[in-house]
Amino acid sequence: MAFWWLAWKDLLMLVRDKKALLTLVAMPLLLISILGAAFGNMFAEEDAAPIKKFTLGVVNLDDGPLSTALIEEVFQKQLSKGIKIKQFNEEDLHKKIENRSLAVGLIIESDFSSTLLAGNETKVKLLTGPDPGIKDDIVEKVIEQFADSIPIEVMARQAAQPVQADSAGADTPSTQPAQAAPTTTDHPQEQSASQHLIKETTVNAKTKIVSSFQYYAAAMGVMFLLMTVVQGVSNMILEKEQEVYKRLLLSQLTYTNYLIGKMIGLVIICLLQAAIIIVGTKYIFGVDWGASAFGIAIMTAAFVINACGLGVLAGAFVKTEKAFSVAGMFGSQILAALGGSMAPLYIFPDWVVAMTKLLPNGLALQTYLKLMTGASLVNILPAVGGAVGLGVLFFAIGLIRLSIERRGKYA
Amino acid sequence: MTKNGEVMNVNMLTVQDLRKSFGQFEAVKGVSFSVEKGESFGLLGPNGAGKSTTINMITGLYPPTAGTIQVKDIDVIKNAKQAQKWIGVVPQEIALYQEMSARENLKFWGRMYNLSGKALEKSIDEVLEIIGLTDRSKDKVETFSGGMKRRVNIGAAILHRPDMLIMDEPTVGIDPQSRNHILETVKRLNSEGMTIIYTSHYMEEVEYLCERIGIIDHGELIASGTLKELRETIGDRSRINLTLDSNATDTGKITAALEGLFLEKDLQLQDYLLTAFHKEPQSVLSEIIQRVTKTGARVSSVDIVEPNLESIFLHLTGRSLRD
Ligand SMILES: Nc1ncnc2c1ncn2[C@@H]1O[C@H](COP(=O)(O)OP(=O)(O)OP(=O)(O)O)[C@@H](O)[C@H]1O
Ligand SMILES: [Mg+2]
């Protein structure tokens, strides 16, 4: 029980420290609003901004009215300035993408109109070459908005259904088998032929788009939590150099309980900050964090455990508080940059994005984005498990290292 | 206590050949002593003597380089947490949370000793009474004077009613009033049966509080015993201090002139200060002054000090306790 009181003491001290409290609560909201506003404008202008005209290869297997409307009305008329449409048969389209004469291809399945009209989710297949830039994003969004704009009341009923595609295009089909299955089984030979060259993304017509404000709320939130962890671990190292630490060691508190208490305190502080960021951005700035509040909460907890574990591990190898503060500041900025908090993840190649899942913040951000685009709790459980697992592993290594170090100095 | 009818071990603390090195430097060089239950033991020594290092090993904070420590029947090195249950430690530095009130601090530290609920509240009230801070208990420690902080520092160590209270220079740098209050508190706790280990470089405190005293210097326990026993090491003699003027450059000549009056080991001359020990100082004083004056040196002041710990320390080490 003593470790709870240690955690409680840390919280009490935080509440007393007005400056620390302000940094914890007000700063994130302030910065998110500033950055969000800046990026929000950029994002809004993106549609109007002249993009280099590109050619979209289309295979239309659907004879229904909606595919025709999409191709003729939307792509060929409204977007004629930016996109040139060329129709192909499926085989040719694949060849063009493979030999890179086309960057993006779109295959509209035969049931496109009928399912959409029936109010169900419908899917198209997006083929992209190695370097599509943002072209696939644009096509994707156009299709999504098109599907959204069809006023069929039955769609409302389906709103709660799980949706699969990541609008950022960050996930390869292989990491999301459920999504790949319906489309790829129809064309097994395409899959094998195009494995490393062509990326296939299934665009779900009911996928929501992550706005820049949403993206930055999540990204900045994650970054602030990282910084809080660094601060927390710095304080821990600082306390180790103080007299109260010796008195703690002399009391009935065991060393393991000391570390657990510290970790609990830090996790609670981070969770409070996360709650403030999430609730604050939701109600003040209207950021949509997705439908699964529980998913957000559980992912946040997992991320915080992961990050605190990493913090304790780092802290175990750094002797002085000063050194840790410096290392921690740089470290958290590097993590933030790699994890997508500084520049949008979708400018990175896929393998980089996949790698960043190993970083606490990278994994958290990608999972938040998934939740924002409608993923359910079940979809994110692997990420939650991974984060908690990594955190506990980090913590255990740190604990071993710390007790070896302590044995040299204290009994 | 034991089933076999053996003699009960009345020793609260037994320290044997305790050593501690920091790298090449040996701070404690084989210290041995024991303290009986209910006793008050003083550890007297100048700055850097190794008092805190010794204390930190006894309380289980530092692992010794060599030696054994037993508190009651428990080996502190093997089973520190068990021994720490019985020990209250007042560290040399203030070990409190400055941003929390006195009461909050006591509550927190009580909980670290597994106290809770009514027992904790009762103990806090009693301790506040003992340290005389009941009316300031709601104020933050950072607003306290040095003496008040020291009192809370003591309070945090006695919440769990330890059998043995170990205090490391608890009166350093405070006003006389707070100091007296602390000394009275320690005296009272000791009279109530608490074993006390008290380190200090103030001999008056140790003389006042402690039944038995160990004198530590350069990491070695150079003498130990009751005040009476220690006095006997200097033959219960007073100390004569003569300050000489600047003509007293030839120390050899002066000590030679004083031959026959003192044993060689009872006489010291350093930096124009002549120190000698004698049972009846009044009887030899005029003789000393005469002989010294004959050498050409002049006596500028005379001082006779009754036998005390300061004299004992000086006699044993040739140095004064406080530099
Ligand atoms: N952690 C340490 N690392 C290296 N040397 C140390 C350490 N702690 C103490 N020492 C050295 O050991 C010697 C004894 O120190 P200690 O603190 O035990 O003295 P002390 O008797 O308590 O003195 P004071 O009256 O000044 O508190 C000193 O020379 C000190 O510099
Ligand atoms: Mg000391």
PDB file of C-alpha atoms in Angstrom, chain B residues 136-320:
ATOM      1  CA  ARG B 136       2.243  25.439  13.394  1.00  0.00           C
ATOM      2  CA  SER B 137       1.373  21.992  12.080  1.00  0.00           C
ATOM      3  CA  LYS B 138      -0.629  23.289   9.121  1.00  0.00           C
ATOM      4  CA  ASP B 139       2.148  25.545   7.839  1.00  0.00           C
ATOM      5  CA  LYS B 140       4.404  24.453   5.043  1.00  0.00           C
ATOM      6  CA  VAL B 141       7.847  23.327   6.132  1.00  0.00           C
ATOM      7  CA  GLU B 142       9.475  25.821   3.750  1.00  0.00           C
ATOM      8  CA  THR B 143       8.097  28.647   5.907  1.00  0.00           C
ATOM      9  CA  PHE B 144       9.788  27.275   9.039  1.00  0.00           C
ATOM     10  CA  SER B 145      12.978  28.475  10.703  1.00  0.00           C
ATOM     11  CA  GLY B 146      16.022  26.203  10.692  1.00  0.00           C
ATOM     12  CA  GLY B 147      15.300  25.098  14.238  1.00  0.00           C
ATOM     13  CA  MET B 148      11.677  24.260  13.509  1.00  0.00           C
ATOM     14  CA  LYS B 149      12.676  22.256  10.451  1.00  0.00           C
ATOM     15  CA  ARG B 150      15.133  20.313  12.587  1.00  0.00           C
ATOM     16  CA  ARG B 151      12.332  19.542  15.031  1.00  0.00           C
ATOM     17  CA  VAL B 152      10.087  18.211  12.275  1.00  0.00           C
ATOM     18  CA  ASN B 153      13.089  16.238  11.013  1.00  0.00           C
ATOM     19  CA  ILE B 154      13.211  14.574  14.423  1.00  0.00           C
ATOM     20  CA  GLY B 155       9.445  14.157  14.580  1.00  0.00           C
ATOM     21  CA  ALA B 156       9.417  12.175  11.342  1.00  0.00           C
ATOM     22  CA  ALA B 157      11.865   9.718  12.904  1.00  0.00           C
ATOM     23  CA  ILE B 158       9.886   8.913  16.057  1.00  0.00           C
ATOM     24  CA  LEU B 159       6.374   8.445  14.634  1.00  0.00           C
ATOM     25  CA  HIS B 160       6.676   4.684  14.608  1.00  0.00           C
ATOM     26  CA  ARG B 161       7.970   4.615  18.175  1.00  0.00           C
ATOM     27  CA  PRO B 162      11.361   3.104  17.397  1.00  0.00           C
ATOM     28  CA  ASP B 163      13.295   1.199  20.069  1.00  0.00           C
ATOM     29  CA  MET B 164      16.427   3.020  19.021  1.00  0.00           C
ATOM     30  CA  LEU B 165      16.749   6.594  17.816  1.00  0.00           C
ATOM     31  CA  ILE B 166      19.843   7.454  15.819  1.00  0.00           C
ATOM     32  CA  MET B 167      20.518  11.157  15.489  1.00  0.00           C
ATOM     33  CA  ASP B 168      23.208  12.612  13.266  1.00  0.00           C
ATOM     34  CA  GLU B 169      24.128  16.102  14.465  1.00  0.00           C
ATOM     35  CA  PRO B 170      20.516  17.153  15.015  1.00  0.00           C
ATOM     36  CA  THR B 171      21.375  20.600  16.313  1.00  0.00           C
ATOM     37  CA  VAL B 172      23.686  21.882  13.614  1.00  0.00           C
ATOM     38  CA  GLY B 173      23.186  25.528  12.786  1.00  0.00           C
ATOM     39  CA  ILE B 174      20.198  26.444  14.941  1.00  0.00           C
ATOM     40  CA  ASP B 175      19.335  28.998  17.606  1.00  0.00           C
ATOM     41  CA  PRO B 176      19.997  28.164  21.298  1.00  0.00           C
ATOM     42  CA  GLN B 177      16.292  27.997  22.114  1.00  0.00           C
ATOM     43  CA  SER B 178      15.542  25.330  19.521  1.00  0.00           C
ATOM     44  CA  ARG B 179      18.704  23.558  20.539  1.00  0.00           C
ATOM     45  CA  ASN B 180      17.635  23.370  24.171  1.00  0.00           C
ATOM     46  CA  HIS B 181      14.229  22.153  23.117  1.00  0.00           C
ATOM     47  CA  ILE B 182      15.811  19.375  21.075  1.00  0.00           C
ATOM     48  CA  LEU B 183      18.148  18.352  23.879  1.00  0.00           C
ATOM     49  CA  GLU B 184      15.235  18.224  26.329  1.00  0.00           C
ATOM     50  CA  THR B 185      13.236  16.152  23.852  1.00  0.00           C
ATOM     51  CA  VAL B 186      16.044  13.646  23.452  1.00  0.00           C
ATOM     52  CA  LYS B 187      16.509  13.444  27.211  1.00  0.00           C
ATOM     53  CA  ARG B 188      12.796  12.801  27.657  1.00  0.00           C
ATOM     54  CA  LEU B 189      12.668  10.106  24.981  1.00  0.00           C
ATOM     55  CA  ASN B 190      15.656   8.406  26.573  1.00  0.00           C
ATOM     56  CA  SER B 191      14.081   8.530  30.015  1.00  0.00           C
ATOM     57  CA  GLU B 192      11.008   6.883  28.530  1.00  0.00           C
ATOM     58  CA  GLY B 193      13.195   3.948  27.517  1.00  0.00           C
ATOM     59  CA  MET B 194      14.258   4.773  23.977  1.00  0.00           C
ATOM     60  CA  THR B 195      17.858   3.865  23.180  1.00  0.00           C
ATOM     61  CA  ILE B 196      19.676   6.895  21.796  1.00  0.00           C
ATOM     62  CA  ILE B 197      22.685   7.183  19.544  1.00  0.00           C
ATOM     63  CA  TYR B 198      23.705  10.777  19.218  1.00  0.00           C
ATOM     64  CA  THR B 199      26.503  12.159  17.072  1.00  0.00           C
ATOM     65  CA  SER B 200      27.844  15.625  17.442  1.00  0.00           C
ATOM     66  CA  HIS B 201      30.948  17.714  17.434  1.00  0.00           C
ATOM     67  CA  TYR B 202      29.594  19.724  20.350  1.00  0.00           C
ATOM     68  CA  MET B 203      31.076  18.154  23.448  1.00  0.00           C
ATOM     69  CA  GLU B 204      28.632  19.926  25.793  1.00  0.00           C
ATOM     70  CA  GLU B 205      25.686  18.209  24.107  1.00  0.00           C
ATOM     71  CA  VAL B 206      27.282  14.808  24.321  1.00  0.00           C
ATOM     72  CA  GLU B 207      28.364  15.442  27.912  1.00  0.00           C
ATOM     73  CA  TYR B 208      24.833  16.467  28.828  1.00  0.00           C
ATOM     74  CA  LEU B 209      22.959  13.703  27.033  1.00  0.00           C
ATOM     75  CA  CYS B 210      25.079  10.613  26.887  1.00  0.00           C
ATOM     76  CA  GLU B 211      25.920   8.017  29.483  1.00  0.00           C
ATOM     77  CA  ARG B 212      28.615   6.574  27.296  1.00  0.00           C
ATOM     78  CA  ILE B 213      30.699   8.292  24.687  1.00  0.00           C
ATOM     79  CA  GLY B 214      32.842   7.169  21.786  1.00  0.00           C
ATOM     80  CA  ILE B 215      35.404   9.560  20.398  1.00  0.00           C
ATOM     81  CA  ILE B 216      35.982   9.150  16.704  1.00  0.00           C
ATOM     82  CA  ASP B 217      38.720  10.732  14.638  1.00  0.00           C
ATOM     83  CA  HIS B 218      39.972   9.973  11.127  1.00  0.00           C
ATOM     84  CA  GLY B 219      37.644   6.990  10.939  1.00  0.00           C
ATOM     85  CA  GLU B 220      38.905   5.398  14.132  1.00  0.00           C
ATOM     86  CA  LEU B 221      37.294   5.092  17.538  1.00  0.00           C
ATOM     87  CA  ILE B 222      40.167   6.420  19.630  1.00  0.00           C
ATOM     88  CA  ALA B 223      38.447   6.155  23.019  1.00  0.00           C
ATOM     89  CA  SER B 224      35.149   5.113  24.496  1.00  0.00           C
ATOM     90  CA  GLY B 225      33.540   4.812  27.903  1.00  0.00           C
ATOM     91  CA  THR B 226      31.549   6.828  30.400  1.00  0.00           C
ATOM     92  CA  LEU B 227      32.472  10.464  30.876  1.00  0.00           C
ATOM     93  CA  LYS B 228      34.167   9.449  34.127  1.00  0.00           C
ATOM     94  CA  GLU B 229      36.202   6.742  32.448  1.00  0.00           C
ATOM     95  CA  LEU B 230      37.271   9.110  29.725  1.00  0.00           C
ATOM     96  CA  ARG B 231      38.334  11.705  32.276  1.00  0.00           C
ATOM     97  CA  GLU B 232      40.547   9.102  33.818  1.00  0.00           C
ATOM     98  CA  THR B 233      42.451   8.732  30.557  1.00  0.00           C
ATOM     99  CA  ILE B 234      43.810  12.202  31.196  1.00  0.00           C
ATOM    100  CA  GLY B 235      44.238  11.347  34.871  1.00  0.00           C
ATOM    101  CA  ASP B 236      41.361  13.622  35.758  1.00  0.00           C
ATOM    102  CA  ARG B 237      43.701  16.531  35.233  1.00  0.00           C
ATOM    103  CA  SER B 238      42.959  20.076  34.296  1.00  0.00           C
ATOM    104  CA  ARG B 239      44.422  21.660  31.245  1.00  0.00           C
ATOM    105  CA  ILE B 240      46.659  24.681  31.358  1.00  0.00           C
ATOM    106  CA  ASN B 241      46.716  26.858  28.275  1.00  0.00           C
ATOM    107  CA  LEU B 242      49.438  29.467  27.928  1.00  0.00           C
ATOM    108  CA  THR B 243      49.549  31.813  24.995  1.00  0.00           C
ATOM    109  CA  LEU B 244      53.100  32.948  24.285  1.00  0.00           C
ATOM    110  CA  ASP B 245      54.274  35.990  22.367  1.00  0.00           C
ATOM    111  CA  SER B 246      56.282  36.067  19.166  1.00  0.00           C
ATOM    112  CA  ASN B 247      59.634  35.631  20.949  1.00  0.00           C
ATOM    113  CA  ALA B 248      58.723  32.004  21.610  1.00  0.00           C
ATOM    114  CA  THR B 249      60.282  30.700  18.400  1.00  0.00           C
ATOM    115  CA  ASP B 250      62.549  28.063  19.918  1.00  0.00           C
ATOM    116  CA  THR B 251      60.080  25.384  20.994  1.00  0.00           C
ATOM    117  CA  GLY B 252      62.851  22.964  21.924  1.00  0.00           C
ATOM    118  CA  LYS B 253      64.347  25.427  24.363  1.00  0.00           C
ATOM    119  CA  ILE B 254      61.008  26.073  26.044  1.00  0.00           C
ATOM    120  CA  THR B 255      60.037  22.417  26.470  1.00  0.00           C
ATOM    121  CA  ALA B 256      63.511  21.717  27.809  1.00  0.00           C
ATOM    122  CA  ALA B 257      63.080  24.499  30.342  1.00  0.00           C
ATOM    123  CA  LEU B 258      59.881  22.878  31.613  1.00  0.00           C
ATOM    124  CA  GLU B 259      61.508  19.478  32.196  1.00  0.00           C
ATOM    125  CA  GLY B 260      60.582  17.833  35.478  1.00  0.00           C
ATOM    126  CA  LEU B 261      57.251  19.620  35.819  1.00  0.00           C
ATOM    127  CA  PHE B 262      55.347  17.415  33.314  1.00  0.00           C
ATOM    128  CA  LEU B 263      55.646  14.111  31.523  1.00  0.00           C
ATOM    129  CA  GLU B 264      56.654  14.584  27.931  1.00  0.00           C
ATOM    130  CA  LYS B 265      53.322  13.314  26.580  1.00  0.00           C
ATOM    131  CA  ASP B 266      51.397  15.807  28.725  1.00  0.00           C
ATOM    132  CA  LEU B 267      53.086  18.777  27.188  1.00  0.00           C
ATOM    133  CA  GLN B 268      52.458  20.339  23.805  1.00  0.00           C
ATOM    134  CA  LEU B 269      53.668  23.509  22.198  1.00  0.00           C
ATOM    135  CA  GLN B 270      52.306  24.556  18.867  1.00  0.00           C
ATOM    136  CA  ASP B 271      51.788  27.951  17.230  1.00  0.00           C
ATOM    137  CA  TYR B 272      52.695  29.882  20.386  1.00  0.00           C
ATOM    138  CA  LEU B 273      50.127  27.849  22.335  1.00  0.00           C
ATOM    139  CA  LEU B 274      51.480  25.812  25.207  1.00  0.00           C
ATOM    140  CA  THR B 275      49.194  23.109  26.592  1.00  0.00           C
ATOM    141  CA  ALA B 276      49.938  21.045  29.667  1.00  0.00           C
ATOM    142  CA  PHE B 277      47.943  18.689  31.873  1.00  0.00           C
ATOM    143  CA  HIS B 278      48.227  18.708  35.647  1.00  0.00           C
ATOM    144  CA  LYS B 279      46.207  17.552  38.664  1.00  0.00           C
ATOM    145  CA  GLU B 280      46.779  20.785  40.591  1.00  0.00           C
ATOM    146  CA  PRO B 281      47.353  23.515  38.028  1.00  0.00           C
ATOM    147  CA  GLN B 282      47.428  26.365  40.562  1.00  0.00           C
ATOM    148  CA  SER B 283      50.473  24.890  42.258  1.00  0.00           C
ATOM    149  CA  VAL B 284      52.704  24.855  39.198  1.00  0.00           C
ATOM    150  CA  LEU B 285      51.470  27.948  37.400  1.00  0.00           C
ATOM    151  CA  SER B 286      53.945  30.491  38.762  1.00  0.00           C
ATOM    152  CA  GLU B 287      56.798  28.035  38.260  1.00  0.00           C
ATOM    153  CA  ILE B 288      55.841  27.571  34.585  1.00  0.00           C
ATOM    154  CA  ILE B 289      55.627  31.285  33.933  1.00  0.00           C
ATOM    155  CA  GLN B 290      58.978  31.878  35.550  1.00  0.00           C
ATOM    156  CA  ARG B 291      60.743  29.171  33.564  1.00  0.00           C
ATOM    157  CA  VAL B 292      59.188  30.265  30.260  1.00  0.00           C
ATOM    158  CA  THR B 293      60.095  33.894  30.844  1.00  0.00           C
ATOM    159  CA  LYS B 294      63.702  32.863  31.451  1.00  0.00           C
ATOM    160  CA  THR B 295      63.942  31.529  27.885  1.00  0.00           C
ATOM    161  CA  GLY B 296      63.184  35.014  26.570  1.00  0.00           C
ATOM    162  CA  ALA B 297      59.574  34.320  25.663  1.00  0.00           C
ATOM    163  CA  ARG B 298      56.704  36.172  27.277  1.00  0.00           C
ATOM    164  CA  VAL B 299      53.360  34.792  28.457  1.00  0.00           C
ATOM    165  CA  SER B 300      50.469  36.879  27.104  1.00  0.00           C
ATOM    166  CA  SER B 301      47.531  34.903  28.562  1.00  0.00           C
ATOM    167  CA  VAL B 302      46.787  32.065  30.935  1.00  0.00           C
ATOM    168  CA  ASP B 303      43.796  29.798  30.954  1.00  0.00           C
ATOM    169  CA  ILE B 304      42.978  26.814  33.142  1.00  0.00           C
ATOM    170  CA  VAL B 305      40.325  24.395  31.899  1.00  0.00           C
ATOM    171  CA  GLU B 306      38.593  21.819  34.094  1.00  0.00           C
ATOM    172  CA  PRO B 307      38.769  18.260  32.738  1.00  0.00           C
ATOM    173  CA  ASN B 308      36.258  17.921  29.858  1.00  0.00           C
ATOM    174  CA  LEU B 309      35.821  16.144  26.556  1.00  0.00           C
ATOM    175  CA  GLU B 310      37.579  18.894  24.703  1.00  0.00           C
ATOM    176  CA  SER B 311      40.677  18.309  26.815  1.00  0.00           C
ATOM    177  CA  ILE B 312      40.379  14.597  26.338  1.00  0.00           C
ATOM    178  CA  PHE B 313      40.164  14.973  22.597  1.00  0.00           C
ATOM    179  CA  LEU B 314      43.090  17.336  22.576  1.00  0.00           C
ATOM    180  CA  HIS B 315      45.090  14.976  24.727  1.00  0.00           C
ATOM    181  CA  LEU B 316      44.366  12.034  22.475  1.00  0.00           C
ATOM    182  CA  THR B 317      44.855  13.704  19.122  1.00  0.00           C
ATOM    183  CA  GLY B 318      46.906  16.789  19.780  1.00  0.00           C
ATOM    184  CA  ARG B 319      44.240  18.740  17.958  1.00  0.00           C
ATOM    185  CA  SER B 320      41.265  20.728  19.044  1.00  0.00           C
TER     186      SER B 320
END
